[in-house]
mmCIF file of C-alpha atoms in Angstrom:
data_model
loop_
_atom_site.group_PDB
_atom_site.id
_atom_site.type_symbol
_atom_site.label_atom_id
_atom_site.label_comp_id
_atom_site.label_asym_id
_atom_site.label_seq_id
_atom_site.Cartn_x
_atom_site.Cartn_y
_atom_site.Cartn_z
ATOM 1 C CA UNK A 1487 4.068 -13.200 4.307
ATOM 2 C CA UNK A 1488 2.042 -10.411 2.331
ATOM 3 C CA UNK A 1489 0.231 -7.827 4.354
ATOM 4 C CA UNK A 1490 -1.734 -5.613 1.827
ATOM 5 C CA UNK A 1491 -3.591 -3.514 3.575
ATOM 6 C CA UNK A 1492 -6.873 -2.345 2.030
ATOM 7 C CA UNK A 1493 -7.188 1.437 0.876
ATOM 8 C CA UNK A 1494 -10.912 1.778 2.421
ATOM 9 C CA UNK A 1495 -12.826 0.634 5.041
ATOM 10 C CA UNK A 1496 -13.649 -3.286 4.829
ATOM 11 C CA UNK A 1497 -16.867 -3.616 2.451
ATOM 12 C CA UNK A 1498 -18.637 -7.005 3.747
ATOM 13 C CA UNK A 1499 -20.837 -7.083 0.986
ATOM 14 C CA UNK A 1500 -21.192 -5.588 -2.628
ATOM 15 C CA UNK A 1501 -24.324 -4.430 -3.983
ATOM 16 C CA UNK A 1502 -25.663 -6.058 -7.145
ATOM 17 C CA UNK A 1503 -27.030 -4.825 -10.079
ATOM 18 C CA UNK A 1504 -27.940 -1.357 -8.519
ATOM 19 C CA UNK A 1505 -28.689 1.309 -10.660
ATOM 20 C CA UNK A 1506 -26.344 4.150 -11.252
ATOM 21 C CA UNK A 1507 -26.812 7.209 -9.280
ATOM 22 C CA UNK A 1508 -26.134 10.347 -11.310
ATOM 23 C CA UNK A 1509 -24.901 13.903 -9.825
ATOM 24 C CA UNK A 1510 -27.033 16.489 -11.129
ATOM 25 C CA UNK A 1511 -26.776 19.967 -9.175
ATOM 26 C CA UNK A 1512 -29.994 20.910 -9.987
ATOM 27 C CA UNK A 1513 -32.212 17.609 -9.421
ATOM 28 C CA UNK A 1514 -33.837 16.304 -5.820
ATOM 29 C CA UNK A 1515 -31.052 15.140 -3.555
ATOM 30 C CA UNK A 1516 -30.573 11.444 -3.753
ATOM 31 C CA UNK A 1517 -31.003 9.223 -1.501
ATOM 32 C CA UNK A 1518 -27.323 8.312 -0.071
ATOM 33 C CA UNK A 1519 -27.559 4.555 0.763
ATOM 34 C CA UNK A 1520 -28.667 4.436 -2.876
ATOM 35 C CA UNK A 1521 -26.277 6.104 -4.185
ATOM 36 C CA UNK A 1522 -23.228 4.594 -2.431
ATOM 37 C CA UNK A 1523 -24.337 0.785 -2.999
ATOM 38 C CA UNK A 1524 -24.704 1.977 -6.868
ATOM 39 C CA UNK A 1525 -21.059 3.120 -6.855
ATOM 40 C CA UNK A 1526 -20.076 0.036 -5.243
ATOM 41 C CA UNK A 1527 -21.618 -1.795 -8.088
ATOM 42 C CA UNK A 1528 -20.159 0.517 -10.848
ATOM 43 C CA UNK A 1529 -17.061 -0.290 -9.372
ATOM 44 C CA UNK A 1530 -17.758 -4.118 -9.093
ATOM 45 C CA UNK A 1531 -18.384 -3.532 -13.045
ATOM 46 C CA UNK A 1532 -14.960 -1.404 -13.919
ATOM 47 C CA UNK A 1533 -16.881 1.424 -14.685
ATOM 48 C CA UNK A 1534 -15.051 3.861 -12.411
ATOM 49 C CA UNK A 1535 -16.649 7.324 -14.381
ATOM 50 C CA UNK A 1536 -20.213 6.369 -12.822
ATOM 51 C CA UNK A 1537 -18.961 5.065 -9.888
ATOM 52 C CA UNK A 1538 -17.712 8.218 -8.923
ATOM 53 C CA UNK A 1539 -20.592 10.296 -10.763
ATOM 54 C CA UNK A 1540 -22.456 8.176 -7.908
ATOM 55 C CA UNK A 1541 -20.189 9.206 -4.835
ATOM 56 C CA UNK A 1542 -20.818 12.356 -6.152
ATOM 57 C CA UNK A 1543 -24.964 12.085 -5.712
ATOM 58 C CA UNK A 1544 -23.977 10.461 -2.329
ATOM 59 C CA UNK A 1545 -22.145 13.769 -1.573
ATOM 60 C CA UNK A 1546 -25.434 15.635 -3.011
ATOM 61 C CA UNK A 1547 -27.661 13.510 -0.378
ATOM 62 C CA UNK A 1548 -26.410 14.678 2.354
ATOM 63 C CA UNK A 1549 -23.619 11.341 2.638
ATOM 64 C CA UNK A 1550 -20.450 11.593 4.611
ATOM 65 C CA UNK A 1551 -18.154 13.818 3.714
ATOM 66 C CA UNK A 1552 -15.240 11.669 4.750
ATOM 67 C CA UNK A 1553 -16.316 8.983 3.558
ATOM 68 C CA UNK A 1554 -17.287 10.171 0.126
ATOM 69 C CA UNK A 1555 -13.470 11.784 -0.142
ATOM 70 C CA UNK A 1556 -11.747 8.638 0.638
ATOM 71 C CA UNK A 1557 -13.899 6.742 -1.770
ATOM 72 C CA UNK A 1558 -13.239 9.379 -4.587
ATOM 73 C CA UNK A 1559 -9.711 9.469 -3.659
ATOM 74 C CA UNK A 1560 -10.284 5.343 -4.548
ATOM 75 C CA UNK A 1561 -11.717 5.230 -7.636
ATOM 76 C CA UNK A 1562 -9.583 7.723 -8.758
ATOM 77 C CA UNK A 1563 -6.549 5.223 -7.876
ATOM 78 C CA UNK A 1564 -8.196 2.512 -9.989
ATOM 79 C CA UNK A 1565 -9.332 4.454 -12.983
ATOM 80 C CA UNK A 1566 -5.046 5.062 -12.670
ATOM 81 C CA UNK A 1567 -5.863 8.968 -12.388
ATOM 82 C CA UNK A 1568 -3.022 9.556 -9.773
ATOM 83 C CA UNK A 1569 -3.211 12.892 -9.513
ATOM 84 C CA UNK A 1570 -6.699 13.437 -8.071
ATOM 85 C CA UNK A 1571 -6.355 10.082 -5.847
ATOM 86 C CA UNK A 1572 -3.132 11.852 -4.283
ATOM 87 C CA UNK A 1573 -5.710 15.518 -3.936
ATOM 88 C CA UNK A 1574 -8.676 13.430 -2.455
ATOM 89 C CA UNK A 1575 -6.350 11.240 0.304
ATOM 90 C CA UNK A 1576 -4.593 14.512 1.134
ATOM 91 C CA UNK A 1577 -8.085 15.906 2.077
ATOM 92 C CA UNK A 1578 -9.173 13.079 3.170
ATOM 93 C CA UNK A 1579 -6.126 13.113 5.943
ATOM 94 C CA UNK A 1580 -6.722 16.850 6.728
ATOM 95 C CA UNK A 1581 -9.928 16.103 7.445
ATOM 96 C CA UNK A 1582 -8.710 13.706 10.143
ATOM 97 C CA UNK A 1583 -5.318 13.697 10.876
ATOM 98 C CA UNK A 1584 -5.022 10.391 12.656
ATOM 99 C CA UNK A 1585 -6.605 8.307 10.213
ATOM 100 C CA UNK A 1586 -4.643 5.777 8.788
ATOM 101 C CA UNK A 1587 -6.561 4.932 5.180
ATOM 102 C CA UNK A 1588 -6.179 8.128 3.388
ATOM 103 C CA UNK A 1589 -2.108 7.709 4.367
ATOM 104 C CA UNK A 1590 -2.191 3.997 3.302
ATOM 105 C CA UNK A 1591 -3.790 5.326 0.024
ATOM 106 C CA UNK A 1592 -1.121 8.234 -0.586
ATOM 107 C CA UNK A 1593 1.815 5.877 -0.149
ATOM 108 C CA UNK A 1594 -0.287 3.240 -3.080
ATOM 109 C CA UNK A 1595 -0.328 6.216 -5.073
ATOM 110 C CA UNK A 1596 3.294 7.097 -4.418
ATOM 111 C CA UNK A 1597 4.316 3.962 -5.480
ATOM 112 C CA UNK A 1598 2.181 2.922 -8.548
ATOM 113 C CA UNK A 1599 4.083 6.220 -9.526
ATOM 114 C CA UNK A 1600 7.148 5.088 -8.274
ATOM 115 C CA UNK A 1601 7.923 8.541 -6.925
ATOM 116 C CA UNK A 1602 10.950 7.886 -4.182
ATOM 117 C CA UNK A 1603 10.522 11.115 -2.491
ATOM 118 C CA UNK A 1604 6.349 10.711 -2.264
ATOM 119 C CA UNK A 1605 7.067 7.271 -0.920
ATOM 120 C CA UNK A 1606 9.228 8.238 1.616
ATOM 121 C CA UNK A 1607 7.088 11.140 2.717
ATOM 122 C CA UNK A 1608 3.676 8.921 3.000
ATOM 123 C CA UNK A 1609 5.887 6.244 5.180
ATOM 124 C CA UNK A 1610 7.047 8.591 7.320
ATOM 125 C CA UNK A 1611 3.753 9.722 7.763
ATOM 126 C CA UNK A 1612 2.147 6.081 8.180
ATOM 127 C CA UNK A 1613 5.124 5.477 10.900
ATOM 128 C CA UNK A 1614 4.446 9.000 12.437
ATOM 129 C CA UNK A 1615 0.666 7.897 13.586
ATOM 130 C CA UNK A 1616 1.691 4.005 14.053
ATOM 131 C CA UNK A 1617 5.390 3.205 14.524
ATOM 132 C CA UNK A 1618 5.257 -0.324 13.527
ATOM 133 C CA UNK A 1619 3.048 0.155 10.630
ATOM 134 C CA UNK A 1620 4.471 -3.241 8.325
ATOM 135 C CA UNK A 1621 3.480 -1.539 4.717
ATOM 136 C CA UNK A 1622 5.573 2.068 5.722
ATOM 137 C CA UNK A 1623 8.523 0.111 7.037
ATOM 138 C CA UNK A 1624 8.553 -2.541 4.488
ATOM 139 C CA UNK A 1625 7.947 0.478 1.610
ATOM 140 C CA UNK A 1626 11.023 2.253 3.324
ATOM 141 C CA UNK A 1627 13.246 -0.491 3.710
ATOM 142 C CA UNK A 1628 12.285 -1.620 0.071
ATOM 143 C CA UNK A 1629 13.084 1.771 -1.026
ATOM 144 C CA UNK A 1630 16.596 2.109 0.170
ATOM 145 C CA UNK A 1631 17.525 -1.560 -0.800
ATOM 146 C CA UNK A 1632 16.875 -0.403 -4.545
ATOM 147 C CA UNK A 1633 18.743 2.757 -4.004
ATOM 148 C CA UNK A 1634 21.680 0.400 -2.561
ATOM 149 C CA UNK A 1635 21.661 2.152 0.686
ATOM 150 C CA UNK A 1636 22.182 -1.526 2.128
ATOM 151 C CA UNK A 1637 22.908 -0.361 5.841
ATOM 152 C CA UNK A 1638 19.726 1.851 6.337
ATOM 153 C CA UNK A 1639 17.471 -1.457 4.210
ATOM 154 C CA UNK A 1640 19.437 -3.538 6.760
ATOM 155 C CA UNK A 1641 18.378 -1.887 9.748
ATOM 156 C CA UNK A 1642 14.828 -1.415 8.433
ATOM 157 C CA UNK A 1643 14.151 -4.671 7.676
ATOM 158 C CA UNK A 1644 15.779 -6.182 11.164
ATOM 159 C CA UNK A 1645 12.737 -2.877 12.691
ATOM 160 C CA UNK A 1646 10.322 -5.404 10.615
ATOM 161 C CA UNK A 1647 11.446 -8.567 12.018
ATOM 162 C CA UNK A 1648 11.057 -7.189 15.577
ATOM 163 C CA UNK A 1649 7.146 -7.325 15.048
ATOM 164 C CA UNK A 1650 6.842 -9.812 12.624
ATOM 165 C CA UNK A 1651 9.665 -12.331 12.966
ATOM 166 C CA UNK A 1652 7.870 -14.773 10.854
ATOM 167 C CA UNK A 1653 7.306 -12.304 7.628
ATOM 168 C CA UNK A 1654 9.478 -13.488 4.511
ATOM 169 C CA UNK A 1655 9.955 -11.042 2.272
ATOM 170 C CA UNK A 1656 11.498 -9.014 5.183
ATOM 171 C CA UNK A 1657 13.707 -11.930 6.297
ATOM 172 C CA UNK A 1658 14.360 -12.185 2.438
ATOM 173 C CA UNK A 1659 15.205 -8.037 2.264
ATOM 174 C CA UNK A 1660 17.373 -8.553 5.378
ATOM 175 C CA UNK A 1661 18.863 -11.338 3.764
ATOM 176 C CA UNK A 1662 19.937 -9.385 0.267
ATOM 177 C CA UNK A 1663 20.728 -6.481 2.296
ATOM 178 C CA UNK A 1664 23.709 -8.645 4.376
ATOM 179 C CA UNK A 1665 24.605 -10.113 0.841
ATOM 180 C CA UNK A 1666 25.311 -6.652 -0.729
ATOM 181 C CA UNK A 1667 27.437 -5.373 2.551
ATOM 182 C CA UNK A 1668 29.450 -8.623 2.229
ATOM 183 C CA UNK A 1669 27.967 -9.851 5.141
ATOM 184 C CA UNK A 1670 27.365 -13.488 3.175
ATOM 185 C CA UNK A 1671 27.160 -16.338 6.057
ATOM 186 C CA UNK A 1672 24.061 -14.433 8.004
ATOM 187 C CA UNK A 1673 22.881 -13.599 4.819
ATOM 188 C CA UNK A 1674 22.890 -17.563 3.524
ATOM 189 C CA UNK A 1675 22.095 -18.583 7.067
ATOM 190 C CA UNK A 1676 18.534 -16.126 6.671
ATOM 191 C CA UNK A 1677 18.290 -17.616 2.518
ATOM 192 C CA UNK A 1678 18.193 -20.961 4.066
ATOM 193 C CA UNK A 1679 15.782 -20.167 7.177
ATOM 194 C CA UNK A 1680 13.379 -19.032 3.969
ATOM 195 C CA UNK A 1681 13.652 -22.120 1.920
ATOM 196 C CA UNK A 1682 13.223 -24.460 4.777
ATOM 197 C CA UNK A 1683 9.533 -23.291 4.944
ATOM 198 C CA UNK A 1684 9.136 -21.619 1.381
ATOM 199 C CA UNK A 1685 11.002 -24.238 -0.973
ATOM 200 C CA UNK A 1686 9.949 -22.182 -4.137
ATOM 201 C CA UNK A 1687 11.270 -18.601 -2.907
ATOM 202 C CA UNK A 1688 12.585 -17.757 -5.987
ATOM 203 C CA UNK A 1689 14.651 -14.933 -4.418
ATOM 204 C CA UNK A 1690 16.145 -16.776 -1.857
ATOM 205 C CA UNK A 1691 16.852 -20.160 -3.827
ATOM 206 C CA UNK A 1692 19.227 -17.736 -5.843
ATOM 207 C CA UNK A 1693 20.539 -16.209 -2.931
ATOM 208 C CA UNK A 1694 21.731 -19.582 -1.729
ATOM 209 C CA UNK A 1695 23.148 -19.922 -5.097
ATOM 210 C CA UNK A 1696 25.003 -16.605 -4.943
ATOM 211 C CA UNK A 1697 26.162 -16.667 -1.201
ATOM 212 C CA UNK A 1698 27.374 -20.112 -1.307
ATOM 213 C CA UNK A 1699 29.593 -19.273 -4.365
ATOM 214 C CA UNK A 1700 33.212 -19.005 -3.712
#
């Protein structure tokens, strides 16, 4: 069961064909609803340079200021500029400590760079504000599976389970974890617990294969 979580604030509706809004220092301050509906079209359009040139006129207006930091910080993730998204969440989570976005966004970041140590830190961080935060525990325990620390995945994934028995891919990561400390009947019992619901779980239809081998 996949639990993406989104990086901003839920956007019911996206405006169309808006005009980009362009920062310019020196001009009249912009009006801010304007501007932020034509970033959200920009955006809508791939064109991430005037979507944020448009935050930035938002910014000029008088919009937000948290707001307008957490929607650089994610255009800068989808124009793939890492580096600045990681510098925008971080302020945005200064700004306010206990919001949970600007983390969700840092631990994206962390791992569309694949960084292990920036992954673990923006977990940790997720799971300091909200304990049972699914994407931090499942990016932990994912984490330590690939580094073959199969006791600490183990016990991570089994922290999953606790609030969402019915998830999957953490009865899947449990599963693999069990396999790799020899532990194979749970781990086939869990392989076929998947496949009775998911038939086409590629992952666990080999881990049948592999645990039932003698």
């Amino acid at each position: 069961m996949n639990r993406i979580l989104p990086l901003l604030i839920p956007i019911a509706a996206l405006a169309v064909g808006a005009p980009t809004v362009r920062f310019n220092p020196g001009a009249t301050a912009p009006n801010p609803a304007q501007a932020w509906s034509a970033s959200l079209d920009a955006e809508t359009n791939q064109k991430y340079d005037d979507a944020l040139n448009s935050v930035r006129a938002f910014q000029q207006g008088g919009g937000d200021a948290f707001l307008a930091t957490e929607r650089l910080a994610w255009l800068s993730y989808l124009a793939k500029d890492y580096a600045k998204a990681e510098q925008y969440y971080s302020e945005a989570s200064r700004a306010v400590p206990t919001a949970m976005n600007p983390l969700l966004g840092l631990l994206s970041t962390a791992q569309a760079q694949n960084d292990a140590k920036k992954i673990e830190r923006a977990a940790q961080s997720l799971l300091h504000n909200e304990p049972s935060n699914y994407r931090a525990q499942m990016a932990l325990a994912q984490l330590h599976l690939t580094a073959r620390e199969y006791q600490r995945a183990a016990s991570e994934y089994r922290r999953v389970l606790l609030y969402y028995p019915d998830d999957l891919d953490a009865t899947s990561g449990l599963a693999w974890s069990l396999f790799y400390l020899g532990n194979r009947h749970d781990a086939l019992a869990l392989f076929q617990r998947i496949l009775s619901v998911s038939p086409d779980y590629t992952y666990a239809q080999r881990g049948v294969e592999l645990a039932s081998a003698h």
